[in-house]
XYZ file of C-alpha atoms in Angstrom:
445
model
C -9.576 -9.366 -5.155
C -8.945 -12.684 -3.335
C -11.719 -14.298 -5.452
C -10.305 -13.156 -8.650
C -6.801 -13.755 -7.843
C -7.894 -17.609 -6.676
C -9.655 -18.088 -9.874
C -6.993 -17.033 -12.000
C -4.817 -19.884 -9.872
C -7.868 -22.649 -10.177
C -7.747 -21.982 -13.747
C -4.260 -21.924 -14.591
C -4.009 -24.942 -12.068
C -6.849 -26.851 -14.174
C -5.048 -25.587 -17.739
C -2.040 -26.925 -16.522
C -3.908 -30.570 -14.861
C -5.550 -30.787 -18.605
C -2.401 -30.220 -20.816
C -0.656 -32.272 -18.676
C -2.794 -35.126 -19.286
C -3.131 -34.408 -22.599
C 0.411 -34.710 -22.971
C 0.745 -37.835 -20.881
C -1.956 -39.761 -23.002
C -0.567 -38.713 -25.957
C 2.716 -39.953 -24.951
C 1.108 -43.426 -24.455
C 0.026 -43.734 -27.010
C 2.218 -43.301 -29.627
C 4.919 -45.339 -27.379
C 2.308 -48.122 -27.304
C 1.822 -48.061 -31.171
C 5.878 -48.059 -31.279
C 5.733 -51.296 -29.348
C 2.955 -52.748 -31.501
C 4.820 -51.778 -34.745
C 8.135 -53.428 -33.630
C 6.390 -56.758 -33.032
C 4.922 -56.285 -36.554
C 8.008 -55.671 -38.291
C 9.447 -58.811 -36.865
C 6.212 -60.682 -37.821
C 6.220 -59.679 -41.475
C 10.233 -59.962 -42.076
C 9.228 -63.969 -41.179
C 7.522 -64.900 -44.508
C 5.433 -68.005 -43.433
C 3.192 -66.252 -40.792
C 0.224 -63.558 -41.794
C -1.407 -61.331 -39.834
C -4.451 -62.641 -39.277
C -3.396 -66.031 -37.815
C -1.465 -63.776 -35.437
C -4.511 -61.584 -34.526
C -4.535 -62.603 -31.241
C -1.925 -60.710 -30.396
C -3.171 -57.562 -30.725
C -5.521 -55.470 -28.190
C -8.611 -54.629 -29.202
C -9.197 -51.487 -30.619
C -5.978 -51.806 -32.580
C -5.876 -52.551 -36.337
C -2.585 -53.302 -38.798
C -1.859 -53.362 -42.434
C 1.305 -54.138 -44.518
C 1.070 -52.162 -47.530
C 3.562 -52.246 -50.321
C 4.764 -49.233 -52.214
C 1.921 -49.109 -54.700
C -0.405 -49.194 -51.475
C -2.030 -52.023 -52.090
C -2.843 -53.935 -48.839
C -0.399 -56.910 -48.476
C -1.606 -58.518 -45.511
C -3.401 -56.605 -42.605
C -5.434 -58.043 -38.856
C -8.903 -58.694 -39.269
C -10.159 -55.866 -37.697
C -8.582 -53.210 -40.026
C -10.316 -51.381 -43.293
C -10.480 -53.233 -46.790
C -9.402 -50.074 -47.999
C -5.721 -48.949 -47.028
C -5.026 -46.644 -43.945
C -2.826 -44.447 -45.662
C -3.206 -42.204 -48.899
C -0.814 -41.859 -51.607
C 0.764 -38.246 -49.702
C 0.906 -40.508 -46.697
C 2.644 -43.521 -48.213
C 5.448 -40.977 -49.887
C 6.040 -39.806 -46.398
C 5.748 -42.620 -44.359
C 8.148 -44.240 -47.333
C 11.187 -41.573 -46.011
C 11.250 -42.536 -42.377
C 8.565 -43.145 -40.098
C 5.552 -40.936 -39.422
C 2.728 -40.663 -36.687
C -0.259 -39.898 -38.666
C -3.734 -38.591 -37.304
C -7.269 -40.021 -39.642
C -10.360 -39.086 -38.322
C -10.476 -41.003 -34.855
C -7.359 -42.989 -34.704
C -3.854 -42.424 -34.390
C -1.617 -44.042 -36.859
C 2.262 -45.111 -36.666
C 3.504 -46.243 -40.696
C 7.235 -47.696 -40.423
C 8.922 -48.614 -43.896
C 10.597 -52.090 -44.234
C 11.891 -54.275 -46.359
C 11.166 -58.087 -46.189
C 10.012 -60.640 -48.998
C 11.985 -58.554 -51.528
C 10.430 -55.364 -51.653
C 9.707 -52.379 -50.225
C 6.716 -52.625 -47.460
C 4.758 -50.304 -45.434
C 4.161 -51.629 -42.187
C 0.791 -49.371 -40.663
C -0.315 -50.005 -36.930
C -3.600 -47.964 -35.891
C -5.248 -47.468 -32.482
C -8.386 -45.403 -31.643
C -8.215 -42.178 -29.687
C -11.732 -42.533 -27.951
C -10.172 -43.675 -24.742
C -8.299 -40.561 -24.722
C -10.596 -37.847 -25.770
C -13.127 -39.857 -23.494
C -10.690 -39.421 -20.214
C -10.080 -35.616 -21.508
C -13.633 -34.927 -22.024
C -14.104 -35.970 -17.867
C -11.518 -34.458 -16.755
C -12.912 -31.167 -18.409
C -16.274 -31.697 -16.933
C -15.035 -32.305 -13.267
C -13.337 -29.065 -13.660
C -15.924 -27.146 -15.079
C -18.447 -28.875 -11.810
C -15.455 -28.897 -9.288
C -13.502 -25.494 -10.046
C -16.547 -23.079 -9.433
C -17.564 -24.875 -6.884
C -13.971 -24.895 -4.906
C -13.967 -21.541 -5.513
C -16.754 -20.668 -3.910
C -15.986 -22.876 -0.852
C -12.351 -21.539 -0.362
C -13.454 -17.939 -0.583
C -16.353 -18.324 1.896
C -13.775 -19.626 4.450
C -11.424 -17.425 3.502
C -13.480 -14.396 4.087
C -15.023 -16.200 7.388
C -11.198 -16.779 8.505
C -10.468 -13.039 7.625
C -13.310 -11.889 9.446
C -11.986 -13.772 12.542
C -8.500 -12.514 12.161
C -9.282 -9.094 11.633
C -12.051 -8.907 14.654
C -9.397 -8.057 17.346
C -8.058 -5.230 14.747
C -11.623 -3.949 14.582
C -12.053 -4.127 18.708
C -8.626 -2.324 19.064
C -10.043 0.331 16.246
C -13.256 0.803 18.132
C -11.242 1.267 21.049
C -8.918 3.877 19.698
C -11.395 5.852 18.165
C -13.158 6.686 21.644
C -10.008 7.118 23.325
C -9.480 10.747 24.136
C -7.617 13.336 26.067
C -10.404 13.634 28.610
C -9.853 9.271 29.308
C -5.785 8.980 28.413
C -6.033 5.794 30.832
C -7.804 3.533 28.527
C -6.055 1.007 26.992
C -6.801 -1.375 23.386
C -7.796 -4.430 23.943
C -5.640 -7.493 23.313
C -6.181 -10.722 21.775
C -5.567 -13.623 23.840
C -3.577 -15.177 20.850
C -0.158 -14.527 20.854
C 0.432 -13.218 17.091
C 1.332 -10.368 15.548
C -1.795 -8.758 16.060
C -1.791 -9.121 20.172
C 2.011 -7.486 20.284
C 1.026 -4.308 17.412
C -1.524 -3.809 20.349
C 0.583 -4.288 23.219
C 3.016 -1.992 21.407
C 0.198 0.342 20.987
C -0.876 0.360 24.417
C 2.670 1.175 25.598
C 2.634 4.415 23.199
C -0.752 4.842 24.904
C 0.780 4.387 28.384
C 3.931 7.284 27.168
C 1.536 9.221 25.677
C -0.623 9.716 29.022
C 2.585 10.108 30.554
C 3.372 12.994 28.891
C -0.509 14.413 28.727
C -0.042 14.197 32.723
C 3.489 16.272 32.783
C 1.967 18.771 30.385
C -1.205 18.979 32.448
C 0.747 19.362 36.035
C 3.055 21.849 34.042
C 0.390 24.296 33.305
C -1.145 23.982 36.227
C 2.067 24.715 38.288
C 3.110 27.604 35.596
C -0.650 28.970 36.319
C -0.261 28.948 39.731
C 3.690 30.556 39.688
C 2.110 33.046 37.611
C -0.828 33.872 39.846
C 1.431 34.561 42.671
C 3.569 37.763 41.190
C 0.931 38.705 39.423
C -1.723 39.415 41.967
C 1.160 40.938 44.020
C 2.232 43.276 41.123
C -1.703 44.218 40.733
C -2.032 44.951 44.883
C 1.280 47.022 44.511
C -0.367 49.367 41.575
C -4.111 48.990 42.897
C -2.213 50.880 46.474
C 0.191 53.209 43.995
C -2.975 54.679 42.638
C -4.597 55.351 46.051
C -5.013 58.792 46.603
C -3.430 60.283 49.584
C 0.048 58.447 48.886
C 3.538 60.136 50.293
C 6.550 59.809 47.621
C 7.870 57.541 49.943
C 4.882 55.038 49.744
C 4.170 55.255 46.262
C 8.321 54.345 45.849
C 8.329 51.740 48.098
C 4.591 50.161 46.089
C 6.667 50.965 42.896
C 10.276 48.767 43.840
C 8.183 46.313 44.889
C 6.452 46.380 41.807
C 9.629 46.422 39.771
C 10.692 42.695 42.443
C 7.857 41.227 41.194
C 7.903 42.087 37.517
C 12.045 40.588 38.012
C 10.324 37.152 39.531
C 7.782 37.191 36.087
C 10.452 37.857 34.128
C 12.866 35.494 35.517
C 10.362 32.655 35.640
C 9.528 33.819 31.880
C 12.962 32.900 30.750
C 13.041 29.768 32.714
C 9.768 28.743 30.732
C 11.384 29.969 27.613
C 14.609 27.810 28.405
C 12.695 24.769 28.978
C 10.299 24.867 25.868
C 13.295 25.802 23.554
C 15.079 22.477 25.657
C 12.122 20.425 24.578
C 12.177 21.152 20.969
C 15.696 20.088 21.216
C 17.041 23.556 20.262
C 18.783 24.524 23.011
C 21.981 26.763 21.861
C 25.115 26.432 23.466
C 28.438 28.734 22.591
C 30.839 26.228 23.706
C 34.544 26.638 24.877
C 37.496 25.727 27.004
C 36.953 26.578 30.433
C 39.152 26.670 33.984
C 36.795 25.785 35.797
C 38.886 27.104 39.233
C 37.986 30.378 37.336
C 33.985 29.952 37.001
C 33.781 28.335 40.515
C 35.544 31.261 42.259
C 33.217 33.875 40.157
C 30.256 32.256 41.327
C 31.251 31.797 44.927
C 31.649 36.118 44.781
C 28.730 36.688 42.870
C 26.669 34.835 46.281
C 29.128 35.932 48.553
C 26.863 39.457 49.789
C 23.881 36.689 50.079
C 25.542 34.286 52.203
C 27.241 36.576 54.258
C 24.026 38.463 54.908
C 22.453 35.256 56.253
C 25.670 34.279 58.235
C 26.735 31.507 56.036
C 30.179 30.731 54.175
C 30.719 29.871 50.078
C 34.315 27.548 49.964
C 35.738 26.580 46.720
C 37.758 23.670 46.397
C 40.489 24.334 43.754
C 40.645 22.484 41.089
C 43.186 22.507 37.697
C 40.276 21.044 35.612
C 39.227 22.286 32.088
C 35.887 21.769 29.989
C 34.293 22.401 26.942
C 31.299 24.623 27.678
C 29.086 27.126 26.962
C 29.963 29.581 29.754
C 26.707 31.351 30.085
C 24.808 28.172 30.621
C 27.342 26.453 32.855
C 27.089 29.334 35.214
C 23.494 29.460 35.306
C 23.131 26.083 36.081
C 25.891 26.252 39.142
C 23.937 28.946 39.971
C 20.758 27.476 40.516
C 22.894 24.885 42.585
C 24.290 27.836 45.111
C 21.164 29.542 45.110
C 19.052 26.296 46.106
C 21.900 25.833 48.993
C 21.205 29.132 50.347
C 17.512 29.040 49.956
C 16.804 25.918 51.454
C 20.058 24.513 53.378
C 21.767 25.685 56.028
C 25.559 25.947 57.085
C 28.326 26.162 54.837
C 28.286 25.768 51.099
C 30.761 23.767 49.209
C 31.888 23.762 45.861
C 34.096 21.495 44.596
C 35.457 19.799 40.934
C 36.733 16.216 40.762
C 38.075 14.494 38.032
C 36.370 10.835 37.199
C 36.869 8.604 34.205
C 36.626 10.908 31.242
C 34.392 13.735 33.194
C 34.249 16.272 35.735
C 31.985 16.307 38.958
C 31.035 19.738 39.900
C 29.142 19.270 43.243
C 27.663 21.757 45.464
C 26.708 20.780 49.116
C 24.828 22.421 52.013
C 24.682 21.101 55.599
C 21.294 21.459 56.048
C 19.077 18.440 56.497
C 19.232 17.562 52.969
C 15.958 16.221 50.750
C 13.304 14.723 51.844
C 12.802 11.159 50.800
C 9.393 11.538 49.223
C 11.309 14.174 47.347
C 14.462 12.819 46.464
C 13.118 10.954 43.479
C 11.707 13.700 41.965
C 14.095 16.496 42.468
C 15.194 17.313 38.989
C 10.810 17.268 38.131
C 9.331 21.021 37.017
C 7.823 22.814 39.950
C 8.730 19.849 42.388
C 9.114 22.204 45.640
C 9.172 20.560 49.298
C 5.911 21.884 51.114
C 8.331 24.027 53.016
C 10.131 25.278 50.395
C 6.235 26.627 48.434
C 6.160 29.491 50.502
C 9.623 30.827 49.160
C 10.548 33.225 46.370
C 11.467 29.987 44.509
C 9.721 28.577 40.841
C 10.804 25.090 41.314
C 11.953 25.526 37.591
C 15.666 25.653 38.965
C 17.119 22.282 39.155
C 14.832 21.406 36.067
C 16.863 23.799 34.570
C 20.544 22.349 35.615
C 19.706 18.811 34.234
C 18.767 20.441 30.748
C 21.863 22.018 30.647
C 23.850 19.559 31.915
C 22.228 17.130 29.325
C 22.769 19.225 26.542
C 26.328 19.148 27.027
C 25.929 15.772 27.148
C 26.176 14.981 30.811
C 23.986 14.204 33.467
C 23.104 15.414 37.019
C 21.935 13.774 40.262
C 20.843 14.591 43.706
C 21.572 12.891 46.859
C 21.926 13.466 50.879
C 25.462 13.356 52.422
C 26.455 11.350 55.686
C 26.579 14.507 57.498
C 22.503 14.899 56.529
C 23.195 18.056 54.101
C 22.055 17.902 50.259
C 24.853 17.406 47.769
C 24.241 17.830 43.849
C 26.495 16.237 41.580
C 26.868 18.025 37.643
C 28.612 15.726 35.616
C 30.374 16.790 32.161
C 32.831 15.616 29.392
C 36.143 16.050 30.271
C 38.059 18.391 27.585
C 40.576 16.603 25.695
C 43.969 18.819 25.944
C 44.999 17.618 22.733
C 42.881 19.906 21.209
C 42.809 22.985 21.040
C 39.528 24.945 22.343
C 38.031 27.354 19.840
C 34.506 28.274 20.354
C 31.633 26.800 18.917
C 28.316 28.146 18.119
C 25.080 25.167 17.886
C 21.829 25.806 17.232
């Protein structure tokens, strides 16, 4: 396609170059037989001087007649015909106004006059050799130079393509044997700073997210496999000893409820799963309205209040007159991860409390325990990030992965820290309802 496409220019580029000096010869001609003429003219309206005593003045290859209206030669340069330049049609013409007349080989200019009392024909000739010569050369350079310049331009051109298009051939190459058994190889990238070297350095940072995410989806089975194992086997040991022979009522109940604990924990860690892969897919639905939140803290804070109390430990609610637009259900759940992470894993009293803050509400929930640890801070909001103390609980470690979907799907954000008294403290932030409006609820899906 190249070659084609720069032939069709070479030719049109050597049409153009030929026409165009066509056209300027041309032009030079006749203007040069104008000038010629107009000296004749003078010379014949001055009736002692011929033409031939004045033949010196004209170039060589020229030739001029005066012809009168009969067109018989009145005086004419010695180089020119015996016979006149012009026929009878030509004379009529050339008798009306001036005309630029092609015979054979020359190029004639016939300009009527009238000196010695009459009517006179003045004819000035000039050959067109030079100019068909000069055309002729030019056509052979281009028929020698045009093949052969297009021949040299599209060997470069394809050796210059070939050059540029060797790093896009590497970085193919590369991609093709990159695979999810080797995510951490990278394309290679040209040391030349063009477009080409940052389409791979974009690639490679796709790469880089890509592995990323391979990795999280990799450690995510694994820990699912592993949170499933757990229950499971248990569940299996409490109907393997169920079907025992020799088993009182009171044995096979006991195998049975703790059958029906462990089939809660699948269940439970089912929907947290569920949750999560339905928050990926960016489907998460939320029935939204206006909440008090003094309301939903001080349900929550009973709902845990048998738990704490049974471990010796205190719930306090700090009132707050705060309202937000929420979906109830999911708002709870998430606080409820919070208290339920206090009691599993901190120690002392745990407080809730709302603040107000430029356009949002803080929900925290604090423990006085002795907080995160620091290798674990970073990570807290991660799926099935546990403490190595906190693996041998009932826990998933699906729980505060759960609280920053929801809180991001309302559009907020969460974030973990350790107070100055050493306990853990968990900030949920959310929009703050607007009480212009009125709250009506609001199903998304």
């Amino acid at each position: 396609m190249f070659a084609l496409a720069l032939a069709l220019v070479l030719a049109g580029a050597g049409a153009f170059l030929y026409l165009r000096l066509d056209s300027t010869l041309s032009a030079a001609l006749d203007q040069g037989l104008r000038t010629r003429a107009a000296d004749l003219v003078a010379l014949v309206r001055q009736s002692d001087s011929g033409l031939r005593e004045s033949s010196q003045r004209w170039q060589e290859g020229t030739v001029a007649q005066v012809l009168d209206a009969r067109g018989r030669i009145v005086d004419a340069t010695a180089e020119a015909p015996r016979r006149p330049l012009l026929d009878a049609r030509s004379r009529t013409l050339a008798l009306r106004g001036a005309r630029l007349l092609n015979r054979q080989d020359e190029r004639l200019l016939a300009l009527p006059v009238r000196a010695q009392g009459q009517r006179l024909l003045v004819v000035v000739g000039t050959s067109i050799e030079p100019r068909a010569e000069a055309l002729a050369t030019l056509r052979r350079e281009l028929y020698l130079g045009g093949p052969a310049t297009l021949l040299v331009v599209s060997l470069l051109a394809y050796w210059l393509a070939r050059a540029s298009l060797r790093p896009v051939e590497a970085m193919r190459s590369r991609a093709a044997a990159i695979g999810g058994e080797q995510p951490e190889k990278r394309l290679p990238i040209p040391r030349s700073r063009d477009e080409v070297a940052l389409l791979g350095e974009t690639l490679n940072e796709m790469l880089a997210r890509l592995e990323l995410a391979l990795q999280h989806e990799r450690r995510f089975v694994t820990d699912a496999s592993h949170e499933l194992r757990t229950p499971l086997a248990l569940l299996k040991g409490e109907i393997e000893i169920a079907l025992e022979d020799g088993q009182g009522p009171q044995a096979l109940r006991t195998a049975l409820r703790s059958a029906g604990e462990e089939t809660d924990r699948l269940v439970r860690l089912a929907e947290d799963l569920l949750l999560l892969a339905r928050a990926d897919g960016g489907s998460l639905p939320l029935r939204k309205e206006r909440l008090e939140l003094d309301q939903l803290l001080g349900g929550i804070a009973k709902r845990f209040e048998l738990r704490a109390r049974e471990s010796d430990r205190q719930i306090r609610v700090v009132p707050a007159r705060l309202t937000v637009d929420a979906d109830p259900l999911r708002l709870e759940q998430a606080l409820g991860n919070l208290v339920d992470n206090a009691l599993r894993h901190g120690d002392g009293m745990v407080r809730i409390s709302a603040t107000r803050a430029i356009g949002a509400v803080s929900l925290r929930v604090s423990d006085e325990g002795t907080g995160f640890p620091e290798d674990l801070i970073g990570r807290t909001f991660e799926r099935f990030t546990r403490s190595d103390q906190a693996r041998t609980s009932a826990g998933s470690g699906l729980g505060l992965s759960i609280v920053k979907t929801i809180a991001e799907a309302h559009g907020g954000s969460v974030q973990a820290a350790n107070t100055g008294t050493g306990g853990a403290e968990i900030t949920l932030r959310l929009p703050l309802a607007d009480s212009a409006t009125t709250a009506r609820p609001r199903a998304e899906s």
